Short mmCIF file of C-alpha atoms in Angstrom, two decimals:
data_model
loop_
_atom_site.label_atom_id
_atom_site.label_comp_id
_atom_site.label_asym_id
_atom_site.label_seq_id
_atom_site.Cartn_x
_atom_site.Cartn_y
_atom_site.Cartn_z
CA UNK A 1 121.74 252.92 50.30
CA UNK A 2 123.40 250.90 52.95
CA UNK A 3 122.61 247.13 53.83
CA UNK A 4 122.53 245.42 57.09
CA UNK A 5 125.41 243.53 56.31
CA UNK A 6 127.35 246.56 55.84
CA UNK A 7 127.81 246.92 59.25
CA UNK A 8 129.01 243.28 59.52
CA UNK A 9 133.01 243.72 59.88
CA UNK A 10 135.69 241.23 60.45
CA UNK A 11 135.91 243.03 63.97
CA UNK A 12 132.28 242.69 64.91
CA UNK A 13 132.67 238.97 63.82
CA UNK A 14 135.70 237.94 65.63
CA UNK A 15 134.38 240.26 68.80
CA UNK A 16 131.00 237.80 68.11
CA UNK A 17 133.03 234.85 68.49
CA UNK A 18 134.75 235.75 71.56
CA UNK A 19 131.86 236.38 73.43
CA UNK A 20 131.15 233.02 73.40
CA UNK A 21 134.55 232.37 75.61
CA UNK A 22 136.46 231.15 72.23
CA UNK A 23 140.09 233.02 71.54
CA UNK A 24 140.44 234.08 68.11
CA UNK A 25 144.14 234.10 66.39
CA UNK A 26 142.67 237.45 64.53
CA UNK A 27 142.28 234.96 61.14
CA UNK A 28 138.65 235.73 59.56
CA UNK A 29 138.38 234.08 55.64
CA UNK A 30 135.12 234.95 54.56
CA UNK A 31 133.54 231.93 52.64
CA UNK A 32 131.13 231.74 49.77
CA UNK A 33 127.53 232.44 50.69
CA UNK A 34 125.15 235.38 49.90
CA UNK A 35 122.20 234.63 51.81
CA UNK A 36 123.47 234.44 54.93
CA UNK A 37 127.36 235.98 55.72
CA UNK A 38 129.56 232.75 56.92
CA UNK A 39 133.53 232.72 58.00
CA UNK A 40 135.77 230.61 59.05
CA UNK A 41 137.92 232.27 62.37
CA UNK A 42 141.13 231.09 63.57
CA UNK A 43 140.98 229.70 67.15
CA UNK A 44 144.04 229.75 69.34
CA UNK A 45 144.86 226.45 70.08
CA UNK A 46 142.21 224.61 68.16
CA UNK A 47 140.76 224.26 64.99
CA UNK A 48 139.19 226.97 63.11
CA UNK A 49 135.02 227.46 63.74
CA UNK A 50 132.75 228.56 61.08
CA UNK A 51 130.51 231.20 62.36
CA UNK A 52 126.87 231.93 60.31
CA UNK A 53 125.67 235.37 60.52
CA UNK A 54 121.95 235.14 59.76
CA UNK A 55 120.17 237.73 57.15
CA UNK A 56 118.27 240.08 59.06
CA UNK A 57 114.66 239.75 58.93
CA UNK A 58 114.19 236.20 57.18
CA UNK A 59 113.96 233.14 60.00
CA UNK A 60 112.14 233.75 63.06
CA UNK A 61 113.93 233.20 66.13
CA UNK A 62 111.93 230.27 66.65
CA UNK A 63 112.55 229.18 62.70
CA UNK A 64 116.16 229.15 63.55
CA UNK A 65 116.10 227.29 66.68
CA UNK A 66 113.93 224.66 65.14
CA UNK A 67 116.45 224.48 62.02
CA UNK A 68 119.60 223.72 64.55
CA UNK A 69 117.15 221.29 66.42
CA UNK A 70 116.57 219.15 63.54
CA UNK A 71 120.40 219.44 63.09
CA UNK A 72 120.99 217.89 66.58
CA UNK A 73 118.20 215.10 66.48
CA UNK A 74 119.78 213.92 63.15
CA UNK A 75 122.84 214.00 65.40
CA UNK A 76 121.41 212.02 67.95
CA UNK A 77 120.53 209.62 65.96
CA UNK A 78 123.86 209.25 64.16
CA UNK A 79 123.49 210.60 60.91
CA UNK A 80 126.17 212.23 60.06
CA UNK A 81 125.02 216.27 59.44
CA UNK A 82 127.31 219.52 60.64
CA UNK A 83 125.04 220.66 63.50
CA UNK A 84 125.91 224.04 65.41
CA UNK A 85 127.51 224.46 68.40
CA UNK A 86 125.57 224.79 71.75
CA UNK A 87 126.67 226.70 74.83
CA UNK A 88 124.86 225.99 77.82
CA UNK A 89 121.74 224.76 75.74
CA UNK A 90 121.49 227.58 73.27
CA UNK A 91 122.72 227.21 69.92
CA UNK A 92 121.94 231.09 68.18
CA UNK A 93 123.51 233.86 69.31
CA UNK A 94 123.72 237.88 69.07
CA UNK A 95 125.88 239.89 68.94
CA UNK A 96 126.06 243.68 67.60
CA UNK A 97 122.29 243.83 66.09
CA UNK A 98 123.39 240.44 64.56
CA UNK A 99 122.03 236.63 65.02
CA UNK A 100 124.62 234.11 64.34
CA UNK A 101 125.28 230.48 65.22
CA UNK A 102 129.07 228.46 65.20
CA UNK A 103 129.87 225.33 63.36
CA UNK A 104 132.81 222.81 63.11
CA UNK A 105 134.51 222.96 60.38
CA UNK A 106 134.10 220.04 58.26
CA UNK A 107 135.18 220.04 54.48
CA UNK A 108 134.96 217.43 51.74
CA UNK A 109 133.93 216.90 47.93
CA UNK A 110 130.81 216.79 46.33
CA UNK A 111 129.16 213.88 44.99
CA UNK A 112 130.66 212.53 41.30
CA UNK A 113 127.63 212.72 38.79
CA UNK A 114 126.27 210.16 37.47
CA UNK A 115 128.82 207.79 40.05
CA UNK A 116 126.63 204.79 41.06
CA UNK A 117 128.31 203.30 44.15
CA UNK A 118 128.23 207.04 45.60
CA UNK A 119 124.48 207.43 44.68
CA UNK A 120 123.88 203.88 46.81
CA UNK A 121 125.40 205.32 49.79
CA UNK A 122 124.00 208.91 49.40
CA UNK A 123 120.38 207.23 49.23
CA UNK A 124 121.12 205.35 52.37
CA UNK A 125 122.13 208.69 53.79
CA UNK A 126 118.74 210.59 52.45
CA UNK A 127 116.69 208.13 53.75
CA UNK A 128 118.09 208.35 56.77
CA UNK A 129 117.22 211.62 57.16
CA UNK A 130 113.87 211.29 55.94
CA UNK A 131 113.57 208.50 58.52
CA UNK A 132 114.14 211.15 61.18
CA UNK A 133 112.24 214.28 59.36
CA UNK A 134 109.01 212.19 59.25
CA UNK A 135 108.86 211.74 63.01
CA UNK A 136 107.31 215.29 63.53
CA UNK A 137 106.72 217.90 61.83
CA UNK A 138 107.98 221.33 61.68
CA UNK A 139 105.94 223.89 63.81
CA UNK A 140 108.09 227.22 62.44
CA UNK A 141 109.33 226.99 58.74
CA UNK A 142 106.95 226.63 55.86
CA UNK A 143 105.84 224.39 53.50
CA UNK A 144 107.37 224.30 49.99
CA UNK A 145 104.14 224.93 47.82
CA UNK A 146 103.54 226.50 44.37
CA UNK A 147 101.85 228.99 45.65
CA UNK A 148 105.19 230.43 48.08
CA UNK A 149 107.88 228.56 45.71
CA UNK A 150 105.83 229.63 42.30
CA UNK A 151 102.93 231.88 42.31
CA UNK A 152 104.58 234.33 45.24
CA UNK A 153 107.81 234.19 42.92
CA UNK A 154 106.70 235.40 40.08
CA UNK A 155 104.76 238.21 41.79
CA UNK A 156 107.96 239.19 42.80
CA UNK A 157 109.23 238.89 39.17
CA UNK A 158 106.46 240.81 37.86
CA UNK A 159 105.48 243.24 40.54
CA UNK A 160 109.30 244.35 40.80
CA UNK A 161 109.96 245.41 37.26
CA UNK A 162 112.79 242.84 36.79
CA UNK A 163 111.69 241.32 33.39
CA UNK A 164 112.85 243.68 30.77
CA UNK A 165 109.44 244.95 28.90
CA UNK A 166 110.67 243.61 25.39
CA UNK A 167 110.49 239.90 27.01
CA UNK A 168 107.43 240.22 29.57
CA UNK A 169 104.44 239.20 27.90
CA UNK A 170 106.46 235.86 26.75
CA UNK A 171 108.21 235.25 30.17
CA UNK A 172 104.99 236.11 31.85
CA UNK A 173 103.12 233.97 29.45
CA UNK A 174 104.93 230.66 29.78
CA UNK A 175 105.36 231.22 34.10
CA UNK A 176 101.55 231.70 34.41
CA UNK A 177 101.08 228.33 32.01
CA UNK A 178 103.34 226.84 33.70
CA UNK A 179 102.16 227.09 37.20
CA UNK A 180 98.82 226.47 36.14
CA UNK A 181 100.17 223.04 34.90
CA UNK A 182 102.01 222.39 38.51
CA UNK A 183 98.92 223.67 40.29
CA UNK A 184 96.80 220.78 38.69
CA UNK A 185 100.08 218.89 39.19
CA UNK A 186 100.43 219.08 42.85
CA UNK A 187 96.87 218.73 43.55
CA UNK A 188 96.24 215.15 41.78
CA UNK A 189 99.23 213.60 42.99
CA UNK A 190 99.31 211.88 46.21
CA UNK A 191 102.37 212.88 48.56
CA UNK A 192 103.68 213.32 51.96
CA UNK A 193 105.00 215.91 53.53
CA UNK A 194 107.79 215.56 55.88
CA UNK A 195 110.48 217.54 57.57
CA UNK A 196 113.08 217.95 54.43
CA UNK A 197 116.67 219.39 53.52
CA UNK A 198 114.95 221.42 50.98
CA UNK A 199 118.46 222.53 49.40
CA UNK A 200 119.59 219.39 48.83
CA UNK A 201 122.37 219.83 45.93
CA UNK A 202 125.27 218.00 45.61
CA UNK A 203 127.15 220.94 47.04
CA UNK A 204 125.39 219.93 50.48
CA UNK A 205 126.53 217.01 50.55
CA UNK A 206 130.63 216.49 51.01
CA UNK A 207 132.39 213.52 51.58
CA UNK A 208 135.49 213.04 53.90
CA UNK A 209 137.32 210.03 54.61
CA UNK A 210 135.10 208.69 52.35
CA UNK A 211 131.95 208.97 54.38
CA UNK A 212 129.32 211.52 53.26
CA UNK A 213 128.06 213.95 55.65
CA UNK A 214 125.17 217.07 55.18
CA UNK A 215 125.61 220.45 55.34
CA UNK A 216 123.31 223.54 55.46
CA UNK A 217 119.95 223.14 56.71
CA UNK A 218 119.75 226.81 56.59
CA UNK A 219 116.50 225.89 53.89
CA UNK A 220 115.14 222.83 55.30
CA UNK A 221 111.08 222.92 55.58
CA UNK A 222 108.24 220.65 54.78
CA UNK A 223 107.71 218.77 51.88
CA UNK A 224 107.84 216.08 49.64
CA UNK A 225 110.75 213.62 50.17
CA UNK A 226 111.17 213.61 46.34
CA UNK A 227 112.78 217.48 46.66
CA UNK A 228 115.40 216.07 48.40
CA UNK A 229 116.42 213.40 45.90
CA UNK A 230 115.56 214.88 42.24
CA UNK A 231 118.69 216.81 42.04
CA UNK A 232 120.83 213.50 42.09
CA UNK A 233 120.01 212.78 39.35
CA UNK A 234 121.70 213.71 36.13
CA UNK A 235 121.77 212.91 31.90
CA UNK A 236 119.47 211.73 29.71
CA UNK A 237 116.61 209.84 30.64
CA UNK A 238 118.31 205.84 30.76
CA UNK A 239 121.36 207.40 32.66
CA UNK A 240 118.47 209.28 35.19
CA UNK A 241 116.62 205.52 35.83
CA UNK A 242 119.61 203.99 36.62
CA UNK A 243 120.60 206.46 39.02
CA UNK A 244 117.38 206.60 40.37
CA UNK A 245 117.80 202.82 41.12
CA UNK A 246 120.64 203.06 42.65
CA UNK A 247 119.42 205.77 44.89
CA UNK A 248 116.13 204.38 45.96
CA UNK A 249 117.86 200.74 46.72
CA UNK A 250 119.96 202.77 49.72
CA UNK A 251 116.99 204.97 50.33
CA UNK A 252 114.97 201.96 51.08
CA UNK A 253 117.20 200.38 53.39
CA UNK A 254 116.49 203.16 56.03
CA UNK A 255 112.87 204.42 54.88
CA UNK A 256 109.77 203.62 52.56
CA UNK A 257 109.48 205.77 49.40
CA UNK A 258 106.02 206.54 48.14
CA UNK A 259 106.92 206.17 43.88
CA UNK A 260 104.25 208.00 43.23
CA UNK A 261 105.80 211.12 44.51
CA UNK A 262 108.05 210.85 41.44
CA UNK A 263 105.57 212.54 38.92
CA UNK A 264 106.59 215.59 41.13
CA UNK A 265 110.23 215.94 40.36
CA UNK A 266 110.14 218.37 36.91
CA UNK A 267 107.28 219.99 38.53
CA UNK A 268 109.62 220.57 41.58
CA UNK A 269 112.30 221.63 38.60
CA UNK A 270 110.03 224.14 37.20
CA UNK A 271 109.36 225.63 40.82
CA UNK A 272 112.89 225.68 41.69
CA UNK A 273 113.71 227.54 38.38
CA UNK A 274 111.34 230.71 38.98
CA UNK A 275 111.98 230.44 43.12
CA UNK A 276 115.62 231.01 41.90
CA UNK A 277 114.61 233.88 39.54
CA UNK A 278 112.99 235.55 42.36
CA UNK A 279 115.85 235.07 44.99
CA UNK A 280 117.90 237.01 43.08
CA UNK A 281 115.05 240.16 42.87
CA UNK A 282 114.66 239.56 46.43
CA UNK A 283 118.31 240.27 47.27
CA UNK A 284 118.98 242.92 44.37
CA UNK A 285 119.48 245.81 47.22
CA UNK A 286 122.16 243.59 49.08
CA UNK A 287 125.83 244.96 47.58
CA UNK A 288 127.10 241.43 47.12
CA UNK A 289 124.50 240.59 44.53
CA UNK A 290 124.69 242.61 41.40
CA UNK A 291 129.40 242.33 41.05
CA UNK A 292 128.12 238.36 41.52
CA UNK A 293 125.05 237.97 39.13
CA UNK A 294 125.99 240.64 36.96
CA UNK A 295 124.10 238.60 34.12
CA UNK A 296 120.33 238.73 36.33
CA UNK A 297 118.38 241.40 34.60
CA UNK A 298 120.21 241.02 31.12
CA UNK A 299 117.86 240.28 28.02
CA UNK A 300 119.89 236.98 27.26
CA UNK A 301 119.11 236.01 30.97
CA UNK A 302 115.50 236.04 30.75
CA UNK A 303 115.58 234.76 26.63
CA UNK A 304 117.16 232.07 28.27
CA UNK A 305 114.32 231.77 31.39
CA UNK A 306 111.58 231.81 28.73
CA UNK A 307 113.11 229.00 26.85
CA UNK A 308 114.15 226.88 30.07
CA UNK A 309 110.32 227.15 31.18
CA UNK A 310 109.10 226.12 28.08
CA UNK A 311 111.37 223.31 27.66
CA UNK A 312 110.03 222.60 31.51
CA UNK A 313 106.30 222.78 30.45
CA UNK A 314 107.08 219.87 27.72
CA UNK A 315 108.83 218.01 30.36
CA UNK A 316 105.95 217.60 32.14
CA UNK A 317 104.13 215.60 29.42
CA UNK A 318 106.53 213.16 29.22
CA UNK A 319 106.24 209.65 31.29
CA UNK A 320 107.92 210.44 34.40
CA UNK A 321 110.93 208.10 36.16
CA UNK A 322 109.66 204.91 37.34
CA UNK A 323 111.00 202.45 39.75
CA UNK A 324 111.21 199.15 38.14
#
């Protein structure tokens, strides 16, 4: 069966680009994404543009337009994020059945773990953006929840056939528990929701000349600030306080942190583990996914899924990270 990306060629891309007025040198390097289709393209005369290529059928055009205007109000207000490229006020494009949007091209590394003096700085960046994201709210992209993030994920799991049958009742077992526990979760703990990366790796955020700047909003949506900050931290449970400290003390410079939100973050573990799970179901029919996750589907995969969420479901009786 074909895919819409099928029809995506390195013609139709640098023909996309050009109708924007830019002059290609002919150079297309695809990059590494699968939910989206991203390349950097030679420009004659300048320096290479990185043009995204939406997935058919999964933002609005309104969802879009209100991801790249987040982008540009964090620009405006000088935090330092890769924000798309606007001609004549409009930042997404089509071309050839295709939406698509054009970047600068800015790389960098990722964060060292467990680095301290890079986790103050990347808290003063986060809270900068959180400073911004709470100003308004998001009228277009969801919510994270456990019911989209959790319960609609493991439908998927389920309803799809993906877990083999010798593993089900076990992997559907511990989920169910599981989300149970982070319904209960999420309903007694007190939290705000704000405009949020929602991605927010250490992969998305690169530093050159030793400043740090964001990249890919492409997932940003409301919710907790916590989301944005858990997966900072890394080790065993003395290594993950003093990272948090270090975090939340250039957080805090730019914007007020709620601690209680921190009871959240293996709850927001746990959903991020199934949501992943589900991703990959989602996108089985797309021709890039099974050469690239040729282990989704496997019984070791989900033997090791089962005893991830268990090991997540005793997580969550343990004291949770405090600020001190």
């Amino acid at each position: 069966m074909s895919h819409p990306f099928d029809s995506l060629t390195p013609d139709l891309v640098l023909d996309a680009v050009e109708s924007l007025g830019y002059l290609s040198d002919a150079r297309v390097l695809a990059l590494n994404s699968y939910e989206n289709r991203v390349y950097q393209v030679g420009i004659e005369g300048g320096e290479p543009l990185i043009a995204k290529f939406y997935r058919p059928q999964r933002w609005s055009d309104a969802a879009i337009r209100e991801e790249h205007a987040f982008s540009l109000e964090l620009v405006d207000c000088e935090v330092p994020v890769v924000a798309p490229l606007s001609r004549d006020g409009e930042t997404l494009f089509e071309h050839g059945g295709f939406r698509f949007a054009l970047f600068p091209r800015r790389g960098g590394r990722a964060p060292e773990p467990g680095n301290l003096d890079q986790l103050y700085r990347l808290g003063g960046l986060l809270g900068r953006l959180h400073a911004v994201g709470a100003s308004r709210p998001f009228e277009h992209r969801e919510e994270l929840t456990v019911a989209n993030f959790g319960h609609d994920s493991l439908s998927t799991l389920l309803d799809g056939g993906f877990v083999p049958r010798s593993l089900l009742p076990a992997y559907e077992s511990v989920a169910r528990d599981l989300l149970a526990r982070l319904d209960a979760l999420f309903r007694v703990t007190t939290y705000r929701t704000i405009r949020i990366h929602g991605d927010c790796h250490p992969g998305n955020l690169l530093c050159r000349d030793e400043t740090f700047h964001i990249v890919d909003l492409d997932d940003c949506r409301m919710g907790p600030a916590v989301q944005d900050l858990w997966m900072m931290l890394a080790g065993d449970r003395q290594e993950r306080l003093a990272q948090l400290a270090e975090l939340m003390d250039g957080y805090q410079e730019f914007h007020d942190f709620d601690p209680r939100q921190l009871a959240l973050i293996e709850g927001l573990r746990a959903l991020r583990l199934i949501h992943y799970s589900a991703w990959l179901a989602r996108r089985w029919d797309d021709p890039a996914f099974p050469p690239s996750f040729p282990w989704f589907g496997t019984e070791r995969y989900w033997g090791e899924q089962i005893l991830t969420l268990r090991e997540q479901r005793a997580a969550l009786d343990e004291e949770p990270l405090r600020l001190f």
